[in-house]
Coordinates of C-alpha atoms in Angstrom, one line a residue:
Chain A
M836 CA 70.1 69.3 139.7
K837 CA 72.8 71.1 141.6
L838 CA 73.3 70.5 145.3
S839 CA 72.4 74.2 146.0
E840 CA 69.0 73.8 144.3
F841 CA 68.2 70.8 146.3
G842 CA 68.9 72.5 149.6
G843 CA 72.5 71.6 150.3
E844 CA 74.4 68.5 151.5
F845 CA 72.6 68.1 154.9
K846 CA 69.2 67.8 153.4
L847 CA 70.4 65.5 150.7
I848 CA 72.2 63.1 153.1
A849 CA 69.3 63.1 155.5
D850 CA 67.0 62.3 152.7
I851 CA 69.1 59.5 151.5
T852 CA 70.1 57.8 154.7
A853 CA 66.5 57.7 155.9
R854 CA 66.0 54.9 153.4
F855 CA 68.7 52.6 154.7
G856 CA 67.7 49.6 156.8
N857 CA 68.6 48.9 160.4
F858 CA 69.7 45.2 160.6
H859 CA 71.5 45.3 164.0
N860 CA 71.3 46.4 167.6
V861 CA 71.9 50.0 166.7
H862 CA 70.8 52.3 169.5
T863 CA 71.0 55.5 167.5
T864 CA 72.0 56.0 163.9
V865 CA 72.9 58.9 161.6
G866 CA 72.3 62.2 163.4
D867 CA 74.3 62.1 166.7
D868 CA 78.0 63.0 167.2
A869 CA 78.6 59.3 167.1
A870 CA 76.6 56.2 166.4
V871 CA 75.8 54.1 169.5
V872 CA 75.7 50.3 169.4
R873 CA 74.9 48.0 172.3
V874 CA 77.8 45.6 173.0
G875 CA 76.9 43.3 175.9
D876 CA 76.1 45.4 179.0
S877 CA 77.8 48.4 177.6
F878 CA 77.7 50.7 174.6
M879 CA 80.2 51.3 171.8
V880 CA 80.1 54.7 170.1
I881 CA 81.7 55.2 166.7
T882 CA 82.4 58.5 165.0
T883 CA 84.1 59.4 161.7
D884 CA 85.3 62.8 160.4
V885 CA 87.2 63.9 157.3
L886 CA 89.4 67.0 157.2
V887 CA 90.0 68.3 153.7
E888 CA 92.9 70.7 152.8
D889 CA 91.6 74.2 152.1
Q890 CA 88.2 73.4 153.6
H891 CA 89.1 72.6 157.2
F892 CA 92.8 73.6 157.3
S893 CA 95.5 75.2 155.2
R894 CA 99.1 74.1 154.9
K895 CA 99.8 77.9 154.6
W896 CA 98.6 78.5 158.2
S897 CA 99.0 75.2 160.0
T898 CA 102.0 73.1 160.7
P899 CA 101.7 69.3 160.2
C900 CA 101.6 68.9 164.0
Q901 CA 98.6 71.3 164.2
I902 CA 96.8 69.5 161.4
G903 CA 97.3 66.1 163.0
L904 CA 96.3 67.5 166.4
K905 CA 93.1 69.0 165.0
T906 CA 92.1 65.8 163.3
L907 CA 92.4 63.8 166.5
E908 CA 90.8 66.4 168.8
A909 CA 87.8 66.7 166.5
N910 CA 87.1 63.0 166.7
V911 CA 87.9 62.7 170.5
S912 CA 85.5 65.6 171.0
D913 CA 82.7 63.7 169.3
V914 CA 83.3 60.6 171.4
V915 CA 83.6 62.5 174.8
A916 CA 80.4 64.5 173.9
M917 CA 78.6 61.1 174.1
G918 CA 80.0 60.6 177.6
A919 CA 82.3 57.9 176.3
R920 CA 86.0 57.0 176.7
P921 CA 87.9 57.0 173.4
E922 CA 89.5 53.7 172.5
L923 CA 90.3 52.6 169.0
L924 CA 91.4 54.8 166.0
L925 CA 91.5 54.1 162.3
L926 CA 93.3 56.7 160.2
N927 CA 93.0 57.3 156.5
L928 CA 95.4 59.6 154.7
V929 CA 95.3 61.0 151.2
L930 CA 98.7 62.5 150.3
P931 CA 99.3 64.9 147.5
D932 CA 102.1 64.3 145.0
G933 CA 105.4 65.6 146.2
I934 CA 104.6 65.8 149.9
E935 CA 107.6 65.6 152.1
V936 CA 108.3 62.5 154.3
E937 CA 109.0 64.9 157.2
F938 CA 105.6 66.4 156.9
V939 CA 103.9 63.1 157.2
Q940 CA 106.1 62.1 160.1
E941 CA 105.3 65.3 162.0
L942 CA 101.6 64.9 161.4
Y943 CA 101.7 61.4 162.8
R944 CA 103.8 62.5 165.7
A945 CA 101.1 64.8 166.9
I946 CA 98.5 62.1 166.4
R947 CA 100.7 59.6 168.4
E948 CA 101.1 62.1 171.2
G949 CA 97.3 62.6 171.3
C950 CA 96.8 58.8 171.3
E951 CA 99.1 58.5 174.3
R952 CA 97.4 61.4 176.1
Y953 CA 93.9 59.8 175.6
R954 CA 95.1 56.2 175.7
I955 CA 93.8 55.5 172.2
T956 CA 95.1 52.5 170.2
L957 CA 95.7 53.0 166.4
I958 CA 94.3 49.8 164.9
G959 CA 94.4 50.5 161.1
G960 CA 93.9 52.8 158.2
D961 CA 94.5 53.3 154.5
T962 CA 96.9 55.6 152.7
N963 CA 96.4 56.8 149.1
A964 CA 97.5 59.5 146.7
G965 CA 95.2 62.3 145.8
P966 CA 95.1 66.0 144.7
V967 CA 95.1 67.5 148.2
L968 CA 95.9 66.4 151.7
M969 CA 93.0 64.7 153.5
L970 CA 92.8 63.0 156.8
G971 CA 89.9 60.7 157.7
A972 CA 89.6 59.4 161.2
T973 CA 87.2 56.8 162.7
L974 CA 87.2 56.6 166.5
T975 CA 85.4 54.2 168.8
G976 CA 84.6 54.7 172.5
T977 CA 82.7 52.9 175.2
T978 CA 80.3 54.1 177.9
D979 CA 77.7 52.5 180.2
R980 CA 75.3 55.4 179.5
P981 CA 75.6 57.4 176.2
V982 CA 74.5 61.0 176.4
L983 CA 72.4 61.6 173.2
R984 CA 71.2 64.8 171.6
S985 CA 67.6 63.6 172.2
G986 CA 67.3 63.8 176.0
A987 CA 66.7 67.5 176.6
R988 CA 63.5 68.3 178.5
V989 CA 61.5 71.5 178.8
G990 CA 62.8 73.5 181.8
D991 CA 66.4 72.2 181.4
L992 CA 69.1 74.8 181.3
I993 CA 71.4 75.1 178.3
C994 CA 75.1 75.3 179.3
V995 CA 78.4 75.6 177.5
T996 CA 81.9 74.8 178.8
G997 CA 84.8 77.3 178.5
D998 CA 84.3 80.1 176.0
V999 CA 83.0 80.3 172.5
G1000 CA 83.8 82.0 169.2
A1001 CA 87.6 82.1 169.6
S1002 CA 88.4 79.7 166.8
C1003 CA 86.2 81.6 164.3
A1004 CA 87.8 84.9 165.4
G1005 CA 91.2 83.4 164.8
L1006 CA 90.2 82.3 161.3
M1007 CA 88.8 85.8 160.5
L1008 CA 92.2 87.3 161.6
L1009 CA 94.1 84.9 159.4
R1010 CA 92.0 85.8 156.4
K1011 CA 92.9 89.4 157.0
G1012 CA 96.5 88.5 157.0
V1013 CA 97.0 89.1 160.7
E1014 CA 99.4 86.8 162.6
L1015 CA 97.6 85.0 165.4
R1016 CA 98.5 85.3 169.1
G1017 CA 97.2 84.1 172.4
R1018 CA 93.7 82.6 172.9
V1019 CA 92.5 82.9 169.3
R1020 CA 95.7 81.4 168.0
T1021 CA 95.5 78.4 170.3
R1022 CA 91.8 77.8 169.7
H1023 CA 92.1 78.0 166.0
L1024 CA 95.4 76.3 165.3
E1025 CA 95.8 74.0 168.3
P1026 CA 92.3 73.3 169.7
R1027 CA 91.9 70.9 172.6
C1028 CA 88.6 69.1 173.1
R1029 CA 87.0 68.9 176.6
H1030 CA 88.0 65.4 177.4
D1031 CA 89.0 66.9 180.8
V1032 CA 85.4 67.6 181.9
A1033 CA 83.1 65.6 179.6
R1034 CA 82.9 62.5 181.8
K1035 CA 82.2 64.7 184.9
I1036 CA 79.3 66.4 183.1
A1037 CA 77.9 63.2 181.4
P1038 CA 76.1 61.8 184.5
F1039 CA 74.2 65.1 185.0
A1040 CA 73.5 66.1 181.4
T1041 CA 70.2 65.2 179.7
A1042 CA 71.7 65.9 176.2
M1043 CA 75.2 66.8 175.1
I1044 CA 76.9 67.8 171.8
D1045 CA 80.3 69.2 171.0
I1046 CA 80.5 72.7 169.4
S1047 CA 81.9 72.0 165.9
D1048 CA 79.4 74.1 163.9
G1049 CA 78.6 76.8 166.4
V1050 CA 76.4 77.3 169.5
A1051 CA 73.3 78.2 167.4
S1052 CA 73.7 75.2 165.1
E1053 CA 74.3 72.7 167.9
T1054 CA 71.4 74.1 169.9
L1055 CA 69.2 73.5 166.9
H1056 CA 70.4 69.9 166.6
I1057 CA 69.4 69.3 170.2
C1058 CA 66.0 70.9 169.6
E1059 CA 65.4 68.8 166.6
R1060 CA 66.4 65.5 168.2
S1061 CA 64.7 66.3 171.5
R1062 CA 61.6 67.8 169.9
V1063 CA 61.9 71.0 172.1
G1064 CA 62.5 74.7 171.6
A1065 CA 65.2 76.9 173.1
V1066 CA 65.9 80.4 174.2
I1067 CA 69.6 81.5 174.3
E1068 CA 70.4 84.8 176.1
A1069 CA 73.2 86.2 173.9
G1070 CA 74.4 88.4 176.7
R1071 CA 75.3 85.3 178.8
L1072 CA 77.5 83.7 176.1
P1073 CA 81.0 83.3 177.5
I1074 CA 83.4 85.2 175.2
H1075 CA 87.1 85.6 175.9
P1076 CA 88.3 89.3 175.8
E1077 CA 90.8 88.4 173.1
T1078 CA 87.9 87.0 171.0
S1079 CA 86.1 90.4 171.4
T1080 CA 89.2 92.3 170.4
A1081 CA 89.7 90.1 167.3
C1082 CA 86.1 90.6 166.3
R1083 CA 86.5 94.4 166.5
T1084 CA 89.7 94.2 164.4
T1085 CA 88.0 92.2 161.7
G1086 CA 84.7 94.1 161.8
I1087 CA 82.5 91.1 162.6
A1088 CA 79.8 91.3 165.3
T1089 CA 81.0 89.4 168.4
I1090 CA 77.6 87.9 168.8
D1091 CA 77.7 86.4 165.3
C1092 CA 81.1 84.9 166.0
A1093 CA 80.0 83.5 169.4
L1094 CA 76.7 82.1 168.0
S1095 CA 77.8 80.8 164.6
G1096 CA 81.6 80.3 164.9
G1097 CA 82.5 76.6 164.6
E1098 CA 85.3 74.3 165.8
D1099 CA 85.6 75.5 169.3
F1100 CA 85.2 71.9 170.5
E1101 CA 83.6 73.1 173.7
L1102 CA 80.6 71.1 175.0
L1103 CA 77.0 72.3 174.8
F1104 CA 74.7 70.4 177.2
T1105 CA 71.3 70.6 178.9
L1106 CA 71.0 70.2 182.6
P1107 CA 68.0 70.0 185.0
P1108 CA 68.1 73.3 187.1
D1109 CA 68.4 71.4 190.4
K1110 CA 71.7 69.8 189.2
V1111 CA 73.6 73.1 188.6
A1112 CA 75.0 73.4 192.1
E1113 CA 76.0 69.7 192.2
L1114 CA 77.8 70.0 188.8
K1115 CA 79.4 73.3 189.7
A1116 CA 81.1 71.6 192.7
R1117 CA 82.8 69.2 190.2
V1118 CA 83.2 71.4 187.1
S1119 CA 83.6 75.2 187.6
D1120 CA 84.2 75.8 183.9
F1121 CA 80.7 76.1 182.5
T1122 CA 78.1 78.8 181.9
V1123 CA 74.3 78.7 181.8
I1124 CA 73.3 80.5 178.5
G1125 CA 69.6 79.7 178.1
E1126 CA 66.7 77.3 178.7
I1127 CA 64.9 74.6 176.9
V1128 CA 61.3 75.6 176.2
D1129 CA 58.3 74.0 174.6
R1130 CA 58.7 73.2 170.9
S1131 CA 55.9 75.6 169.9
R1132 CA 58.0 78.5 171.0
G1133 CA 60.8 77.7 168.5
A1134 CA 64.5 78.2 168.9
C1135 CA 65.6 81.7 169.3
Y1136 CA 68.2 84.0 171.0
L1137 CA 67.5 87.2 172.9
G1138 CA 69.8 90.0 171.7
P1139 CA 71.5 92.4 174.1
D1140 CA 68.6 94.8 173.6
G1141 CA 66.0 92.1 174.4
T1142 CA 65.0 91.5 170.8
R1143 CA 64.0 87.9 170.0
N1144 CA 65.7 86.4 166.9
P1145 CA 65.6 83.0 165.3
L1146 CA 68.8 81.0 165.9
P1147 CA 70.9 81.2 162.7
R1148 CA 71.6 77.8 161.1
G1149 CA 75.1 78.5 160.1
F1150 CA 76.6 77.4 156.8
D1151 CA 77.4 74.0 155.5
H1152 CA 80.6 73.0 153.8
F1153 CA 79.3 73.9 150.3
G1154 CA 78.7 77.5 151.4
L1155 CA 74.9 77.0 151.5
E1156 CA 72.6 77.9 154.3
K1157 CA 71.9 74.6 156.1
A1158 CA 68.6 72.9 155.3
Chain B
M1181 CA 112.8 64.1 151.6
K1182 CA 110.3 62.9 148.9
L1183 CA 108.2 59.8 149.6
S1184 CA 110.0 58.1 146.6
E1185 CA 113.4 58.6 148.2
F1186 CA 112.2 57.1 151.5
G1187 CA 110.9 53.9 149.8
G1188 CA 107.2 54.7 149.3
E1189 CA 104.1 55.0 151.4
F1190 CA 104.1 51.4 152.7
K1191 CA 107.5 51.7 154.3
L1192 CA 106.7 55.1 155.7
I1193 CA 103.4 54.1 157.3
A1194 CA 104.9 50.8 158.7
D1195 CA 107.7 52.8 160.1
I1196 CA 105.4 55.3 161.8
T1197 CA 102.7 53.1 163.1
A1198 CA 105.2 50.7 164.8
R1199 CA 105.7 53.5 167.3
F1200 CA 102.1 53.8 168.5
G1201 CA 101.1 52.2 171.8
N1202 CA 98.5 49.4 172.3
F1203 CA 96.3 50.4 175.2
H1204 CA 93.4 48.0 174.6
N1205 CA 92.5 44.4 174.0
V1206 CA 93.5 44.6 170.4
H1207 CA 94.2 41.2 168.9
T1208 CA 96.0 42.3 165.8
T1209 CA 96.7 45.9 164.7
V1210 CA 97.9 47.5 161.5
G1211 CA 98.8 45.0 158.9
D1212 CA 95.8 42.7 158.3
D1213 CA 92.7 43.3 156.1
A1214 CA 90.9 44.5 159.2
A1215 CA 91.9 45.1 162.8
V1216 CA 90.6 42.5 165.3
V1217 CA 89.4 43.4 168.7
R1218 CA 88.1 41.0 171.4
V1219 CA 84.5 41.9 172.5
G1220 CA 83.3 39.5 175.1
D1221 CA 83.4 35.9 173.8
S1222 CA 83.6 37.1 170.2
F1223 CA 85.7 39.3 168.0
M1224 CA 84.9 42.5 166.2
V1225 CA 86.8 43.3 163.0
I1226 CA 87.1 46.8 161.6
T1227 CA 88.4 47.9 158.2
T1228 CA 88.6 51.2 156.4
D1229 CA 89.2 52.1 152.8
V1230 CA 89.3 55.3 150.8
L1231 CA 88.6 55.4 147.1
V1232 CA 89.9 58.5 145.4
E1233 CA 88.7 59.7 142.0
D1234 CA 91.2 59.2 139.2
Q1235 CA 93.2 56.9 141.5
H1236 CA 90.7 54.1 142.1
F1237 CA 87.9 55.0 139.7
S1238 CA 87.1 57.5 137.0
R1239 CA 83.7 59.2 136.4
K1240 CA 84.6 58.9 132.7
W1241 CA 84.4 55.1 132.9
S1242 CA 82.2 54.3 135.8
T1243 CA 78.6 55.2 136.6
P1244 CA 77.7 56.4 140.1
C1245 CA 76.2 53.0 140.8
Q1246 CA 79.4 51.3 139.9
I1247 CA 81.5 53.6 142.1
G1248 CA 79.1 53.0 145.1
L1249 CA 79.1 49.3 144.5
K1250 CA 82.9 49.1 144.3
T1251 CA 83.4 51.1 147.5
L1252 CA 81.1 48.8 149.5
E1253 CA 82.4 45.5 147.9
A1254 CA 86.0 46.5 148.7
N1255 CA 85.2 46.9 152.4
V1256 CA 82.9 43.8 152.6
S1257 CA 85.7 41.9 150.9
D1258 CA 88.1 42.9 153.7
V1259 CA 85.7 41.8 156.4
V1260 CA 84.8 38.5 154.9
A1261 CA 88.5 37.7 154.3
M1262 CA 88.8 37.7 158.1
G1263 CA 86.0 35.1 158.2
A1264 CA 83.6 37.7 159.7
R1265 CA 80.0 38.7 159.0
P1266 CA 79.8 42.4 158.0
E1267 CA 77.6 44.5 160.3
L1268 CA 78.0 48.3 160.6
L1269 CA 79.0 50.9 158.0
L1270 CA 80.2 54.5 158.3
L1271 CA 80.4 56.4 155.0
N1272 CA 82.4 59.5 154.4
L1273 CA 81.9 61.5 151.2
V1274 CA 84.0 64.3 149.7
L1275 CA 82.0 65.9 146.9
P1276 CA 83.5 68.2 144.2
D1277 CA 81.9 71.5 143.4
G1278 CA 79.0 71.3 141.0
I1279 CA 78.3 67.6 141.4
E1280 CA 74.7 66.7 140.5
V1281 CA 72.2 65.6 143.2
E1282 CA 71.2 62.6 141.0
F1283 CA 74.8 61.4 140.9
V1284 CA 74.9 61.3 144.7
Q1285 CA 71.5 59.6 144.9
E1286 CA 72.5 56.9 142.4
L1287 CA 75.8 56.3 144.3
Y1288 CA 73.9 55.9 147.6
R1289 CA 71.3 53.7 145.9
A1290 CA 74.0 51.2 145.0
I1291 CA 75.4 51.3 148.5
R1292 CA 71.9 50.8 150.0
E1293 CA 71.3 47.8 147.8
G1294 CA 74.6 46.3 148.9
C1295 CA 73.8 47.0 152.5
E1296 CA 70.5 45.1 152.1
R1297 CA 72.2 42.3 150.3
Y1298 CA 74.7 41.8 153.1
R1299 CA 72.5 43.0 156.0
I1300 CA 74.7 45.9 156.8
T1301 CA 73.5 48.9 158.9
L1302 CA 74.6 52.4 157.9
I1303 CA 75.3 54.1 161.2
G1304 CA 77.0 57.4 160.3
G1305 CA 79.4 59.3 158.2
D1306 CA 80.6 62.8 157.2
T1307 CA 80.1 64.8 154.0
N1308 CA 82.4 67.5 152.9
A1309 CA 83.3 69.5 149.8
G1310 CA 86.7 68.9 148.1
P1311 CA 88.5 69.0 144.8
V1312 CA 87.6 65.5 143.6
L1313 CA 85.1 62.8 144.5
M1314 CA 86.2 60.6 147.4
L1315 CA 84.5 57.8 149.3
G1316 CA 85.7 56.6 152.6
A1317 CA 84.1 53.6 154.2
T1318 CA 84.6 52.0 157.6
L1319 CA 83.0 48.6 158.1
T1320 CA 82.8 46.4 161.2
G1321 CA 82.1 42.7 161.3
T1322 CA 82.0 39.9 163.9
T1323 CA 83.3 36.4 164.1
D1324 CA 84.1 33.8 166.7
R1325 CA 87.3 32.9 165.0
P1326 CA 89.1 35.5 162.9
V1327 CA 91.3 34.2 160.1
L1328 CA 94.5 36.2 160.1
R1329 CA 97.3 36.5 157.6
S1330 CA 99.7 35.1 160.1
G1331 CA 98.4 31.5 160.4
A1332 CA 100.0 29.8 157.3
R1333 CA 102.3 26.8 158.0
V1334 CA 104.9 25.1 156.0
G1335 CA 103.2 22.4 153.9
D1336 CA 99.9 24.3 153.6
L1337 CA 98.6 24.6 150.0
I1338 CA 98.0 28.1 148.6
C1339 CA 94.5 28.5 147.0
V1340 CA 92.5 31.1 145.2
T1341 CA 88.8 31.4 144.6
G1342 CA 87.4 32.1 141.2
D1343 CA 89.8 33.5 138.6
V1344 CA 92.4 36.3 138.7
G1345 CA 93.6 39.2 136.6
A1346 CA 90.2 40.0 135.0
S1347 CA 89.9 43.4 136.7
C1348 CA 93.4 44.5 135.6
A1349 CA 92.8 43.3 132.1
G1350 CA 89.6 45.4 132.0
L1351 CA 91.5 48.5 133.1
M1352 CA 94.2 47.9 130.4
L1353 CA 91.5 47.7 127.7
L1354 CA 89.9 51.0 129.0
R1355 CA 93.2 52.7 128.9
K1356 CA 93.5 51.7 125.2
G1357 CA 90.0 53.1 124.6
V1358 CA 88.3 49.7 124.1
E1359 CA 84.8 49.4 125.3
L1360 CA 84.4 46.6 127.9
R1361 CA 82.3 43.5 127.6
G1362 CA 81.7 40.3 129.4
R1363 CA 83.9 39.1 132.2
V1364 CA 86.5 41.8 132.2
R1365 CA 83.8 44.5 132.2
T1366 CA 82.0 43.0 135.2
R1367 CA 85.2 42.3 137.1
H1368 CA 86.6 45.8 136.6
L1369 CA 83.4 48.0 136.8
E1370 CA 81.0 45.9 138.9
P1371 CA 83.1 43.6 141.0
R1372 CA 81.6 41.4 143.7
C1373 CA 83.5 40.2 146.7
R1374 CA 83.4 36.5 147.7
H1375 CA 80.9 36.9 150.6
D1376 CA 79.2 33.8 149.1
V1377 CA 82.1 31.4 150.0
A1378 CA 84.2 33.2 152.6
R1379 CA 82.4 31.8 155.6
K1380 CA 82.5 28.3 154.2
I1381 CA 86.3 28.6 153.7
A1382 CA 87.1 30.3 157.0
P1383 CA 86.8 27.2 159.3
F1384 CA 89.4 25.3 157.1
A1385 CA 91.8 28.2 156.2
T1386 CA 95.0 28.7 158.2
A1387 CA 95.4 32.2 156.7
M1388 CA 93.2 34.3 154.3
I1389 CA 93.4 37.6 152.5
D1390 CA 91.4 39.2 149.8
I1391 CA 93.1 40.0 146.4
S1392 CA 93.1 43.7 146.2
D1393 CA 96.7 44.3 145.2
G1394 CA 97.3 41.0 143.2
V1395 CA 98.1 37.4 143.9
A1396 CA 101.8 38.0 144.2
S1397 CA 101.5 40.9 146.6
E1398 CA 98.9 39.1 148.8
T1399 CA 101.0 36.0 148.9
L1400 CA 104.0 38.1 150.1
H1401 CA 101.8 39.6 152.8
I1402 CA 100.9 36.2 154.1
C1403 CA 104.6 35.1 153.9
E1404 CA 105.7 38.2 155.9
R1405 CA 103.0 37.8 158.6
S1406 CA 103.3 34.0 158.9
R1407 CA 107.1 34.0 158.6
V1408 CA 107.1 31.5 155.8
G1409 CA 108.1 31.2 152.1
A1410 CA 105.9 30.3 149.2
V1411 CA 106.1 28.7 145.7
I1412 CA 103.3 29.6 143.2
E1413 CA 103.0 27.6 140.1
A1414 CA 102.1 30.2 137.4
G1415 CA 100.7 27.5 135.2
R1416 CA 98.0 26.7 137.8
L1417 CA 96.7 30.3 138.1
P1418 CA 93.0 30.3 137.2
I1419 CA 92.6 32.7 134.3
H1420 CA 89.3 33.3 132.4
P1421 CA 89.6 33.0 128.6
E1422 CA 88.3 36.5 128.2
T1423 CA 91.1 37.8 130.5
S1424 CA 93.7 36.0 128.2
T1425 CA 92.1 37.6 125.1
A1426 CA 92.2 41.0 126.7
C1427 CA 95.8 40.6 127.6
R1428 CA 96.7 39.6 124.0
T1429 CA 94.7 42.7 122.7
T1430 CA 96.6 45.1 125.0
G1431 CA 100.0 43.4 124.7
I1432 CA 100.5 42.5 128.4
A1433 CA 101.8 39.1 129.4
T1434 CA 98.8 37.2 130.9
I1435 CA 101.0 35.9 133.7
D1436 CA 101.9 39.5 134.8
C1437 CA 98.2 40.4 134.8
A1438 CA 97.3 37.3 136.8
L1439 CA 100.1 37.7 139.3
S1440 CA 100.1 41.5 139.8
G1441 CA 96.6 42.6 138.7
G1442 CA 94.7 44.1 141.7
E1443 CA 91.1 44.5 142.7
D1444 CA 89.8 41.1 141.8
F1445 CA 88.4 40.7 145.3
E1446 CA 88.8 37.0 145.1
L1447 CA 90.2 35.2 148.2
L1448 CA 93.7 33.9 148.6
F1449 CA 94.0 31.4 151.4
T1450 CA 96.2 28.6 152.8
L1451 CA 94.9 25.2 153.6
P1452 CA 96.4 22.0 155.1
P1453 CA 96.6 19.4 152.3
D1454 CA 94.3 16.9 154.1
K1455 CA 91.5 19.5 154.1
V1456 CA 91.3 20.0 150.3
A1457 CA 88.7 17.2 149.7
E1458 CA 86.5 18.3 152.6
L1459 CA 86.5 21.9 151.5
K1460 CA 85.9 21.0 147.8
A1461 CA 82.8 19.2 148.9
R1462 CA 81.5 22.6 150.2
V1463 CA 83.1 25.1 147.8
S1464 CA 83.9 23.9 144.3
D1465 CA 85.1 27.3 143.1
F1466 CA 88.8 27.3 144.2
T1467 CA 92.1 26.3 142.8
V1468 CA 95.3 25.1 144.4
I1469 CA 98.1 27.3 143.0
G1470 CA 101.1 26.6 145.2
E1471 CA 102.5 25.6 148.5
I1472 CA 103.9 27.3 151.7
V1473 CA 107.5 26.4 152.1
D1474 CA 110.2 27.2 154.7
R1475 CA 111.1 30.9 155.0
S1476 CA 114.7 30.2 153.9
R1477 CA 113.4 29.3 150.4
G1478 CA 111.9 32.8 149.9
A1479 CA 108.7 33.6 147.9
C1480 CA 108.8 32.8 144.2
Y1481 CA 106.8 31.6 141.3
L1482 CA 107.6 28.9 138.8
G1483 CA 107.2 30.2 135.2
P1484 CA 105.5 27.9 132.6
D1485 CA 109.1 26.9 131.5
G1486 CA 110.0 25.9 135.1
T1487 CA 112.1 28.9 135.8
R1488 CA 112.1 30.2 139.4
N1489 CA 111.4 33.9 139.8
P1490 CA 110.9 36.1 142.9
L1491 CA 107.3 37.1 143.4
P1492 CA 106.9 40.7 142.1
R1493 CA 105.8 43.2 144.8
G1494 CA 103.4 45.2 142.6
F1495 CA 103.2 48.9 142.8
D1496 CA 101.9 51.2 145.5
H1497 CA 99.5 54.1 145.0
F1498 CA 102.4 56.5 144.4
G1499 CA 103.7 54.5 141.4
L1500 CA 106.6 53.3 143.5
E1501 CA 107.7 49.8 143.8
K1502 CA 106.5 48.6 147.2
A1503 CA 109.0 48.5 150.0

């Protein structure tokens, strides 16, 4: 049977991993941004991500520095979304035949600079030959209180940091052959995760996740793990003017880009309403975009015209609608 | 500059990683089977390995179960070679277009069985599409006393568990189109690491490493990290009769196969001479093959005719002699 007939990679992996045993003090397993393991009085979080050439990046569009940066930021984003401090990195490389030494050196330079920025120690890795460039990173972090996807409660507000959809808008422009500039260029080619605000938000948030697959998809993850519903008001989504312009240029609806565009590496979190003012005093850079509701009401967004639509699930890496 | 002109992947990565900072309580970094980090009164070890289709395995020759098994065993081998108990697994998959659901299910079934055998908890991973099948695993373990590569002392004996060269002999037969049977089949297609004896050896060993790149290469790693020399007596290398037969069939010198053949997943370790009897009482399945000598004497093997030859470095994954 083909993956597509089965319902795609997500369904398959969920189906398979459910059968594995838990032999250790594992706080949460497959299904969060990072796994959480109790270590003494604290928690260790561990995340892993693979970036595959022509799936997640292209050597045509990205410099080696940009590829290295994106790999590190994607992993740091997962760790900080758990409310944790990043600590230890393992880096796997698959290098295609004929790759230049200078390319690999530049790629590592960006990763080293990121490690210095976030005080991460590179502790190991594996390097192999293969048909395309691939980067696999495993990153640990520690926290006294992990913020899971499962803590959202009915009545909590749904919030996002920064603005959304810019990375996706950048990709759409690239695909049209347009050279990137400004916000959409930075967000697509040189994204930075929200390490700067994550630990300020963590003590207030009931659930948190980083936006790697899009606002809609991440909201659905929180709904599933927290067993709640959600209403997003599309009109409140924070969209940068340059993202809107790029959407017009490429002919995509801005709302689709903002709801389903991935790899923004902003944070989506839920917050009890009485904490908004207290958090705003510490972090100005977030927007309330919706509310957690009872599970029976489902997960939807209200269009600009007030219509109620189910949150789109986005697409998985095999081009299939997510199960 | 091409990788080959620079001196290969090992030199490049060593060159690059030396420039990274150590911001944490990391006991040993890049350069052992696994990284070692102090956690309270104990140590956590972490290893990561990537297996790439047509580099480390072939779907022509291996079943999905065999591929899954080999991935897990390779990582468990690294952890037990540190004297640690394996604990937590992260598994990354890159799946080529059109792969069958049943293939992925079988692959995971073998990994799940291995996890149950070794009491390992799967805690996360990432799945992506890509041009070939790839499996990336990250495995943690714990130990009160990690056995590093750096502890060998002049006068220690060099020992190996089991027998060596069988996996390489199996590969050579496959390349000649010969169907595998018996020892060389099991060792090449369904290897098992030495989880069964590693923790018995660990309290006695001054240094330990698993044989993934060959006896010669692993001995050189211990020499480099321990700043010592070594003499291996080729005539003492434990070689299974079926390995010798396979070598004759394929026309390779048995000694080359035993010294440089990789992926046996046996353990190579150093032992003070006065500990041999004590360890033999607990583990019968090891052979003394040589001695640690002063660094000034270099690292060599004595051929069957008594000639002294430098230990061959083996070949890295890009087909270059290792730097």
